[in-house]
Amino acid sequence: MDHAADAHRTDLMTITRFVLNEQSKHPESRGDFTILLSHIVLGCKFVCSAVNKAGLAKLIGLAGETNVQGEEQKKLDVLSNEVFIKALVSSGRTCILVSEEDEEATFVEPSKRGKYCVVFDPLDGSSNIDCGVSIGTIFGIYMIKDGGEPELEDVLQPGKNMIAAGYCMYGSSCTLVLSAGRGVNGFTLDPSLGEFILTHPDIKIPKKGKIYSVNEGNAKNWDGPTAKYVEKCKFPKDGSAPKSLRYIGSMVADVHRTLLYGGIFLYPADKKSPNGKLRVLYEVFPMSFLMEQAGGQAFTGKQRALDLVPKKIHERSPIFLGSYDDVEEIKALYAAEEQK
């Protein structure tokens, strides 16, 4: 890549221009999705700015409350949640919002209602804020069925019904990765322009990777297939090189690396968390949607992740996602276990 030439590029594909180009391919489109997305992008820019200033602005300490998941809330979590709720409501395009931080779903007042449901984790990995590790926002978008009052059922749909999903990672740079069901594209925030520029067009995950990502601290509580798979990663019997372990503990950062370099991200069920730890609607579904759009797979240990039908908004699930061949291996181990 010629960085000197890149620095003087004048034809910049911003996220707004990219989405408008996509919109122009659908003559029937009224631009509602584009407007909604621009409000999500604004929320991401605001949170990115707040994250960068967190230490200076005393936003790091605990807000003194515990959220619905029993995790102590950081001030920055609370702020990020408020920013996204306000941005999404003011877009005039949403009807139901589900946030990790709020126990109940938010129903938008009738005068500001639109046809989209947005599920989101405003600040994933927030326990890592204090030590400067990458954190991020995850979101998924559903469209409600026409007519009638919006109901909770409108958002309790399988992940395959999502029309778009993405995440924004606040790290050494601010990166927004998005799919609206036609491939995956990555945009990086140019702080001097205040714009997200297309830097990773049409992301495709390698078919097989050399990295596995899992919290090995939970190993004593794992089920058989997970333990066998990790053993195989470390001590392959087919003469291949062992896989490298990379685990950040911030889902956005771990999945982002998996998407770009290939490999597998595992958060299995275990004796401590028999239903898994990650939340279906706003963690498992959006990341699984992106993985499949990039040519990978996502599996719960029982089924394709996007076929799950959640019964509660904060439901949890185990998840294995990443390169197609790597996920095939874990699927084979679960299938063998079933037959015993």
PDB file of C-alpha atoms in Angstrom, residues 58-288:
ATOM      1  CA  LYS A  58     -13.289  11.524  35.034  1.00  0.00           C
ATOM      2  CA  LEU A  59     -15.708   9.349  33.082  1.00  0.00           C
ATOM      3  CA  ILE A  60     -13.976   6.157  34.082  1.00  0.00           C
ATOM      4  CA  GLY A  61     -15.148   5.566  37.672  1.00  0.00           C
ATOM      5  CA  LEU A  62     -18.226   3.550  38.578  1.00  0.00           C
ATOM      6  CA  ALA A  63     -21.589   5.255  38.277  1.00  0.00           C
ATOM      7  CA  GLY A  64     -22.596   3.516  41.492  1.00  0.00           C
ATOM      8  CA  GLU A  65     -25.339   1.440  39.913  1.00  0.00           C
ATOM      9  CA  THR A  66     -25.566  -2.129  38.727  1.00  0.00           C
ATOM     10  CA  ASN A  67     -27.102  -2.871  35.350  1.00  0.00           C
ATOM     11  CA  VAL A  68     -29.612  -5.599  34.544  1.00  0.00           C
ATOM     12  CA  GLN A  69     -26.781  -8.124  33.998  1.00  0.00           C
ATOM     13  CA  GLY A  70     -25.460  -7.582  37.548  1.00  0.00           C
ATOM     14  CA  GLU A  71     -22.364  -5.788  36.249  1.00  0.00           C
ATOM     15  CA  GLU A  72     -21.307  -2.565  37.910  1.00  0.00           C
ATOM     16  CA  GLN A  73     -21.941   0.294  35.514  1.00  0.00           C
ATOM     17  CA  LYS A  74     -19.189   2.653  34.547  1.00  0.00           C
ATOM     18  CA  LYS A  75     -20.001   6.290  33.954  1.00  0.00           C
ATOM     19  CA  LEU A  76     -19.018   5.859  30.335  1.00  0.00           C
ATOM     20  CA  ASP A  77     -21.535   2.998  29.924  1.00  0.00           C
ATOM     21  CA  VAL A  78     -24.330   5.181  31.200  1.00  0.00           C
ATOM     22  CA  LEU A  79     -23.312   8.066  28.953  1.00  0.00           C
ATOM     23  CA  SER A  80     -22.991   5.824  25.862  1.00  0.00           C
ATOM     24  CA  ASN A  81     -26.401   4.297  26.512  1.00  0.00           C
ATOM     25  CA  GLU A  82     -28.048   7.728  26.784  1.00  0.00           C
ATOM     26  CA  VAL A  83     -26.299   8.932  23.629  1.00  0.00           C
ATOM     27  CA  PHE A  84     -27.530   5.992  21.553  1.00  0.00           C
ATOM     28  CA  ILE A  85     -31.073   6.032  22.927  1.00  0.00           C
ATOM     29  CA  LYS A  86     -31.371   9.763  22.132  1.00  0.00           C
ATOM     30  CA  ALA A  87     -29.739   9.436  18.704  1.00  0.00           C
ATOM     31  CA  LEU A  88     -31.987   6.532  17.723  1.00  0.00           C
ATOM     32  CA  VAL A  89     -35.227   8.091  18.988  1.00  0.00           C
ATOM     33  CA  SER A  90     -34.468  11.443  17.336  1.00  0.00           C
ATOM     34  CA  SER A  91     -33.890   9.712  13.981  1.00  0.00           C
ATOM     35  CA  GLY A  92     -37.678   9.267  13.808  1.00  0.00           C
ATOM     36  CA  ARG A  93     -37.089   5.855  12.218  1.00  0.00           C
ATOM     37  CA  THR A  94     -37.218   3.490  15.219  1.00  0.00           C
ATOM     38  CA  CYS A  95     -40.058   1.964  17.227  1.00  0.00           C
ATOM     39  CA  ILE A  96     -38.369  -0.404  19.718  1.00  0.00           C
ATOM     40  CA  LEU A  97     -34.880  -0.189  21.222  1.00  0.00           C
ATOM     41  CA  VAL A  98     -33.227  -2.945  23.258  1.00  0.00           C
ATOM     42  CA  SER A  99     -30.052  -1.998  25.120  1.00  0.00           C
ATOM     43  CA  GLU A 100     -27.803  -4.161  27.279  1.00  0.00           C
ATOM     44  CA  GLU A 101     -27.959  -1.476  29.948  1.00  0.00           C
ATOM     45  CA  ASP A 102     -31.767  -1.311  30.253  1.00  0.00           C
ATOM     46  CA  GLU A 103     -33.890  -4.010  31.832  1.00  0.00           C
ATOM     47  CA  GLU A 104     -36.919  -3.230  29.686  1.00  0.00           C
ATOM     48  CA  ALA A 105     -37.152  -2.490  25.978  1.00  0.00           C
ATOM     49  CA  THR A 106     -37.748   1.176  25.090  1.00  0.00           C
ATOM     50  CA  PHE A 107     -40.898   1.823  23.032  1.00  0.00           C
ATOM     51  CA  VAL A 108     -40.582   5.046  21.054  1.00  0.00           C
ATOM     52  CA  GLU A 109     -43.476   7.495  21.426  1.00  0.00           C
ATOM     53  CA  PRO A 110     -45.913   7.383  18.449  1.00  0.00           C
ATOM     54  CA  SER A 111     -44.984  10.839  17.059  1.00  0.00           C
ATOM     55  CA  LYS A 112     -41.340   9.749  16.566  1.00  0.00           C
ATOM     56  CA  ARG A 113     -41.940   6.190  15.472  1.00  0.00           C
ATOM     57  CA  GLY A 114     -40.519   4.463  12.414  1.00  0.00           C
ATOM     58  CA  LYS A 115     -40.362   0.883  11.159  1.00  0.00           C
ATOM     59  CA  TYR A 116     -37.030  -0.275  12.614  1.00  0.00           C
ATOM     60  CA  CYS A 117     -36.102  -2.086  15.838  1.00  0.00           C
ATOM     61  CA  VAL A 118     -32.520  -1.583  16.999  1.00  0.00           C
ATOM     62  CA  VAL A 119     -30.778  -3.890  19.486  1.00  0.00           C
ATOM     63  CA  PHE A 120     -27.426  -2.737  20.836  1.00  0.00           C
ATOM     64  CA  ASP A 121     -24.701  -3.013  23.437  1.00  0.00           C
ATOM     65  CA  PRO A 122     -23.627   0.631  23.826  1.00  0.00           C
ATOM     66  CA  LEU A 123     -20.201  -0.127  25.286  1.00  0.00           C
ATOM     67  CA  ASP A 124     -19.049  -3.734  25.101  1.00  0.00           C
ATOM     68  CA  GLY A 125     -15.912  -4.661  27.071  1.00  0.00           C
ATOM     69  CA  SER A 126     -16.249  -1.643  29.361  1.00  0.00           C
ATOM     70  CA  SER A 127     -14.354  -3.385  32.187  1.00  0.00           C
ATOM     71  CA  ASN A 128     -11.308  -2.794  29.963  1.00  0.00           C
ATOM     72  CA  ILE A 129     -11.687   1.008  29.791  1.00  0.00           C
ATOM     73  CA  ASP A 130      -9.250   1.704  32.614  1.00  0.00           C
ATOM     74  CA  CYS A 131      -6.366  -0.153  30.948  1.00  0.00           C
ATOM     75  CA  GLY A 132      -6.814   1.225  27.433  1.00  0.00           C
ATOM     76  CA  VAL A 133      -7.872  -2.032  25.763  1.00  0.00           C
ATOM     77  CA  SER A 134     -10.144  -1.731  22.703  1.00  0.00           C
ATOM     78  CA  ILE A 135     -13.857  -1.567  23.494  1.00  0.00           C
ATOM     79  CA  GLY A 136     -16.819  -1.072  21.202  1.00  0.00           C
ATOM     80  CA  THR A 137     -20.495  -0.671  20.356  1.00  0.00           C
ATOM     81  CA  ILE A 138     -22.436  -3.580  18.786  1.00  0.00           C
ATOM     82  CA  PHE A 139     -25.779  -3.146  17.020  1.00  0.00           C
ATOM     83  CA  GLY A 140     -28.347  -5.079  14.988  1.00  0.00           C
ATOM     84  CA  ILE A 141     -31.356  -3.778  13.050  1.00  0.00           C
ATOM     85  CA  TYR A 142     -34.715  -5.478  12.393  1.00  0.00           C
ATOM     86  CA  MET A 143     -37.678  -4.179  10.431  1.00  0.00           C
ATOM     87  CA  ILE A 144     -41.124  -4.637  11.972  1.00  0.00           C
ATOM     88  CA  LYS A 145     -44.051  -6.093  10.111  1.00  0.00           C
ATOM     89  CA  ASP A 146     -46.404  -3.523   8.631  1.00  0.00           C
ATOM     90  CA  GLY A 147     -49.408  -2.290  10.530  1.00  0.00           C
ATOM     91  CA  GLY A 148     -50.413  -2.478  14.165  1.00  0.00           C
ATOM     92  CA  GLU A 149     -48.731  -1.345  17.342  1.00  0.00           C
ATOM     93  CA  PRO A 150     -45.107  -2.407  17.846  1.00  0.00           C
ATOM     94  CA  GLU A 151     -44.795  -5.291  20.320  1.00  0.00           C
ATOM     95  CA  LEU A 152     -41.893  -7.023  22.049  1.00  0.00           C
ATOM     96  CA  GLU A 153     -42.388  -9.974  19.668  1.00  0.00           C
ATOM     97  CA  ASP A 154     -41.226  -7.683  16.835  1.00  0.00           C
ATOM     98  CA  VAL A 155     -37.743  -7.803  18.298  1.00  0.00           C
ATOM     99  CA  LEU A 156     -37.727 -11.433  19.519  1.00  0.00           C
ATOM    100  CA  GLN A 157     -36.943 -12.738  16.047  1.00  0.00           C
ATOM    101  CA  PRO A 158     -34.196 -15.083  14.856  1.00  0.00           C
ATOM    102  CA  GLY A 159     -30.959 -13.380  13.843  1.00  0.00           C
ATOM    103  CA  LYS A 160     -31.419 -14.418  10.194  1.00  0.00           C
ATOM    104  CA  ASN A 161     -34.261 -11.840  10.025  1.00  0.00           C
ATOM    105  CA  MET A 162     -31.889  -8.948  10.795  1.00  0.00           C
ATOM    106  CA  ILE A 163     -31.532  -6.552   7.885  1.00  0.00           C
ATOM    107  CA  ALA A 164     -28.233  -5.082   9.092  1.00  0.00           C
ATOM    108  CA  ALA A 165     -25.649  -5.437  11.838  1.00  0.00           C
ATOM    109  CA  GLY A 166     -22.345  -3.912  12.777  1.00  0.00           C
ATOM    110  CA  TYR A 167     -19.946  -2.781  15.450  1.00  0.00           C
ATOM    111  CA  CYS A 168     -17.765   0.218  16.105  1.00  0.00           C
ATOM    112  CA  MET A 169     -14.409  -0.439  17.785  1.00  0.00           C
ATOM    113  CA  TYR A 170     -12.736   2.301  19.795  1.00  0.00           C
ATOM    114  CA  GLY A 171      -9.086   1.314  19.741  1.00  0.00           C
ATOM    115  CA  SER A 172      -5.851   2.652  18.250  1.00  0.00           C
ATOM    116  CA  SER A 173      -8.201   3.896  15.553  1.00  0.00           C
ATOM    117  CA  CYS A 174     -11.993   4.057  15.494  1.00  0.00           C
ATOM    118  CA  THR A 175     -13.291   1.399  13.082  1.00  0.00           C
ATOM    119  CA  LEU A 176     -16.897   0.798  12.069  1.00  0.00           C
ATOM    120  CA  VAL A 177     -17.703  -2.566  10.457  1.00  0.00           C
ATOM    121  CA  LEU A 178     -21.094  -2.867   8.778  1.00  0.00           C
ATOM    122  CA  SER A 179     -23.196  -5.309   6.791  1.00  0.00           C
ATOM    123  CA  ALA A 180     -26.639  -4.704   5.329  1.00  0.00           C
ATOM    124  CA  GLY A 181     -26.857  -8.253   3.978  1.00  0.00           C
ATOM    125  CA  ARG A 182     -24.612  -7.730   0.943  1.00  0.00           C
ATOM    126  CA  GLY A 183     -21.113  -8.406   2.261  1.00  0.00           C
ATOM    127  CA  VAL A 184     -19.120  -6.706   5.017  1.00  0.00           C
ATOM    128  CA  ASN A 185     -17.295  -3.367   4.775  1.00  0.00           C
ATOM    129  CA  GLY A 186     -15.009  -1.605   7.255  1.00  0.00           C
ATOM    130  CA  PHE A 187     -14.685   2.163   7.697  1.00  0.00           C
ATOM    131  CA  THR A 188     -12.078   4.044   9.739  1.00  0.00           C
ATOM    132  CA  LEU A 189     -12.738   7.417  11.354  1.00  0.00           C
ATOM    133  CA  ASP A 190     -10.493  10.157   9.984  1.00  0.00           C
ATOM    134  CA  PRO A 191     -10.375  12.538  12.977  1.00  0.00           C
ATOM    135  CA  SER A 192      -9.255  15.486  10.831  1.00  0.00           C
ATOM    136  CA  LEU A 193     -12.373  15.155   8.657  1.00  0.00           C
ATOM    137  CA  GLY A 194     -14.741  13.758  11.277  1.00  0.00           C
ATOM    138  CA  GLU A 195     -15.782  11.189   8.658  1.00  0.00           C
ATOM    139  CA  PHE A 196     -15.689   7.394   8.450  1.00  0.00           C
ATOM    140  CA  ILE A 197     -13.735   6.457   5.283  1.00  0.00           C
ATOM    141  CA  LEU A 198     -13.989   3.052   3.561  1.00  0.00           C
ATOM    142  CA  THR A 199     -10.693   1.307   4.387  1.00  0.00           C
ATOM    143  CA  HIS A 200     -11.685  -2.390   4.355  1.00  0.00           C
ATOM    144  CA  PRO A 201     -13.946  -3.026   1.354  1.00  0.00           C
ATOM    145  CA  ASP A 202     -15.692  -6.397   1.045  1.00  0.00           C
ATOM    146  CA  ILE A 203     -14.097  -8.160   4.035  1.00  0.00           C
ATOM    147  CA  LYS A 204     -13.790 -11.922   3.569  1.00  0.00           C
ATOM    148  CA  ILE A 205     -12.669 -14.092   6.486  1.00  0.00           C
ATOM    149  CA  PRO A 206      -9.957 -16.662   5.549  1.00  0.00           C
ATOM    150  CA  LYS A 207     -11.442 -20.165   5.124  1.00  0.00           C
ATOM    151  CA  LYS A 208      -9.150 -21.500   7.875  1.00  0.00           C
ATOM    152  CA  GLY A 209      -7.199 -19.585  10.502  1.00  0.00           C
ATOM    153  CA  LYS A 210      -4.192 -20.030  12.760  1.00  0.00           C
ATOM    154  CA  ILE A 211      -5.655 -18.387  15.883  1.00  0.00           C
ATOM    155  CA  TYR A 212      -8.115 -19.557  18.526  1.00  0.00           C
ATOM    156  CA  SER A 213      -9.647 -17.142  21.011  1.00  0.00           C
ATOM    157  CA  VAL A 214     -11.168 -18.359  24.282  1.00  0.00           C
ATOM    158  CA  ASN A 215     -11.024 -17.656  28.019  1.00  0.00           C
ATOM    159  CA  GLU A 216      -8.943 -20.634  29.161  1.00  0.00           C
ATOM    160  CA  GLY A 217      -9.538 -19.648  32.777  1.00  0.00           C
ATOM    161  CA  ASN A 218     -12.896 -21.457  32.432  1.00  0.00           C
ATOM    162  CA  ALA A 219     -11.309 -24.693  31.111  1.00  0.00           C
ATOM    163  CA  LYS A 220     -12.124 -26.833  34.152  1.00  0.00           C
ATOM    164  CA  ASN A 221     -15.848 -26.191  33.586  1.00  0.00           C
ATOM    165  CA  TRP A 222     -15.951 -26.861  29.818  1.00  0.00           C
ATOM    166  CA  ASP A 223     -17.924 -29.622  28.144  1.00  0.00           C
ATOM    167  CA  GLY A 224     -16.180 -32.457  26.226  1.00  0.00           C
ATOM    168  CA  PRO A 225     -16.299 -31.050  22.647  1.00  0.00           C
ATOM    169  CA  THR A 226     -14.868 -27.655  23.663  1.00  0.00           C
ATOM    170  CA  ALA A 227     -12.088 -29.253  25.723  1.00  0.00           C
ATOM    171  CA  LYS A 228     -11.239 -31.618  22.823  1.00  0.00           C
ATOM    172  CA  TYR A 229     -11.205 -28.766  20.313  1.00  0.00           C
ATOM    173  CA  VAL A 230      -8.852 -26.592  22.388  1.00  0.00           C
ATOM    174  CA  GLU A 231      -6.607 -29.610  23.024  1.00  0.00           C
ATOM    175  CA  LYS A 232      -6.494 -30.139  19.247  1.00  0.00           C
ATOM    176  CA  CYS A 233      -5.564 -26.461  18.734  1.00  0.00           C
ATOM    177  CA  LYS A 234      -2.588 -26.853  21.085  1.00  0.00           C
ATOM    178  CA  PHE A 235      -1.496 -30.400  20.271  1.00  0.00           C
ATOM    179  CA  PRO A 236      -2.564 -31.197  16.690  1.00  0.00           C
ATOM    180  CA  LYS A 237      -2.207 -34.900  15.865  1.00  0.00           C
ATOM    181  CA  ASP A 238      -2.150 -34.421  12.076  1.00  0.00           C
ATOM    182  CA  GLY A 239       1.349 -32.916  12.007  1.00  0.00           C
ATOM    183  CA  SER A 240       0.096 -29.354  11.447  1.00  0.00           C
ATOM    184  CA  ALA A 241       1.399 -26.423  13.498  1.00  0.00           C
ATOM    185  CA  PRO A 242      -0.482 -25.595  16.723  1.00  0.00           C
ATOM    186  CA  LYS A 243      -2.799 -22.592  16.643  1.00  0.00           C
ATOM    187  CA  SER A 244      -1.855 -19.411  18.515  1.00  0.00           C
ATOM    188  CA  LEU A 245      -4.023 -18.285  21.434  1.00  0.00           C
ATOM    189  CA  ARG A 246      -5.170 -14.662  21.323  1.00  0.00           C
ATOM    190  CA  TYR A 247      -7.759 -13.497  23.853  1.00  0.00           C
ATOM    191  CA  ILE A 248      -8.434  -9.853  24.655  1.00  0.00           C
ATOM    192  CA  GLY A 249     -11.639 -10.284  26.651  1.00  0.00           C
ATOM    193  CA  SER A 250     -13.422  -7.566  24.716  1.00  0.00           C
ATOM    194  CA  MET A 251     -15.794  -9.232  22.239  1.00  0.00           C
ATOM    195  CA  VAL A 252     -15.567  -6.457  19.637  1.00  0.00           C
ATOM    196  CA  ALA A 253     -11.764  -6.603  19.576  1.00  0.00           C
ATOM    197  CA  ASP A 254     -11.602 -10.421  19.535  1.00  0.00           C
ATOM    198  CA  VAL A 255     -14.203 -10.734  16.769  1.00  0.00           C
ATOM    199  CA  HIS A 256     -12.597  -7.925  14.733  1.00  0.00           C
ATOM    200  CA  ARG A 257      -9.263  -9.739  14.753  1.00  0.00           C
ATOM    201  CA  THR A 258     -10.965 -13.039  13.895  1.00  0.00           C
ATOM    202  CA  LEU A 259     -12.788 -11.408  10.975  1.00  0.00           C
ATOM    203  CA  LEU A 260      -9.595  -9.957   9.500  1.00  0.00           C
ATOM    204  CA  TYR A 261      -7.089 -12.747  10.220  1.00  0.00           C
ATOM    205  CA  GLY A 262      -9.283 -15.833  10.423  1.00  0.00           C
ATOM    206  CA  GLY A 263      -9.482 -18.430  13.177  1.00  0.00           C
ATOM    207  CA  ILE A 264     -12.189 -19.066  15.737  1.00  0.00           C
ATOM    208  CA  PHE A 265     -13.719 -17.209  18.689  1.00  0.00           C
ATOM    209  CA  LEU A 266     -15.267 -19.447  21.359  1.00  0.00           C
ATOM    210  CA  TYR A 267     -17.496 -18.555  24.290  1.00  0.00           C
ATOM    211  CA  PRO A 268     -18.906 -21.971  25.214  1.00  0.00           C
ATOM    212  CA  ALA A 269     -21.432 -22.892  27.852  1.00  0.00           C
ATOM    213  CA  ASP A 270     -19.824 -24.324  30.971  1.00  0.00           C
ATOM    214  CA  LYS A 271     -20.813 -25.582  34.418  1.00  0.00           C
ATOM    215  CA  LYS A 272     -20.819 -22.009  35.754  1.00  0.00           C
ATOM    216  CA  SER A 273     -22.841 -20.562  32.832  1.00  0.00           C
ATOM    217  CA  PRO A 274     -24.855 -23.480  31.394  1.00  0.00           C
ATOM    218  CA  ASN A 275     -26.588 -21.132  28.929  1.00  0.00           C
ATOM    219  CA  GLY A 276     -23.395 -19.380  27.903  1.00  0.00           C
ATOM    220  CA  LYS A 277     -22.480 -15.835  28.834  1.00  0.00           C
ATOM    221  CA  LEU A 278     -22.966 -13.674  25.735  1.00  0.00           C
ATOM    222  CA  ARG A 279     -26.354 -12.099  25.046  1.00  0.00           C
ATOM    223  CA  VAL A 280     -28.215 -13.362  21.994  1.00  0.00           C
ATOM    224  CA  LEU A 281     -29.889 -10.227  20.637  1.00  0.00           C
ATOM    225  CA  TYR A 282     -27.125  -7.657  20.764  1.00  0.00           C
ATOM    226  CA  GLU A 283     -23.895  -9.703  20.911  1.00  0.00           C
ATOM    227  CA  VAL A 284     -24.362 -13.156  19.371  1.00  0.00           C
ATOM    228  CA  PHE A 285     -26.716 -12.194  16.509  1.00  0.00           C
ATOM    229  CA  PRO A 286     -24.917  -9.121  15.106  1.00  0.00           C
ATOM    230  CA  MET A 287     -21.498 -10.822  15.228  1.00  0.00           C
ATOM    231  CA  SER A 288     -22.876 -14.043  13.712  1.00  0.00           C
TER     232      SER A 288
END
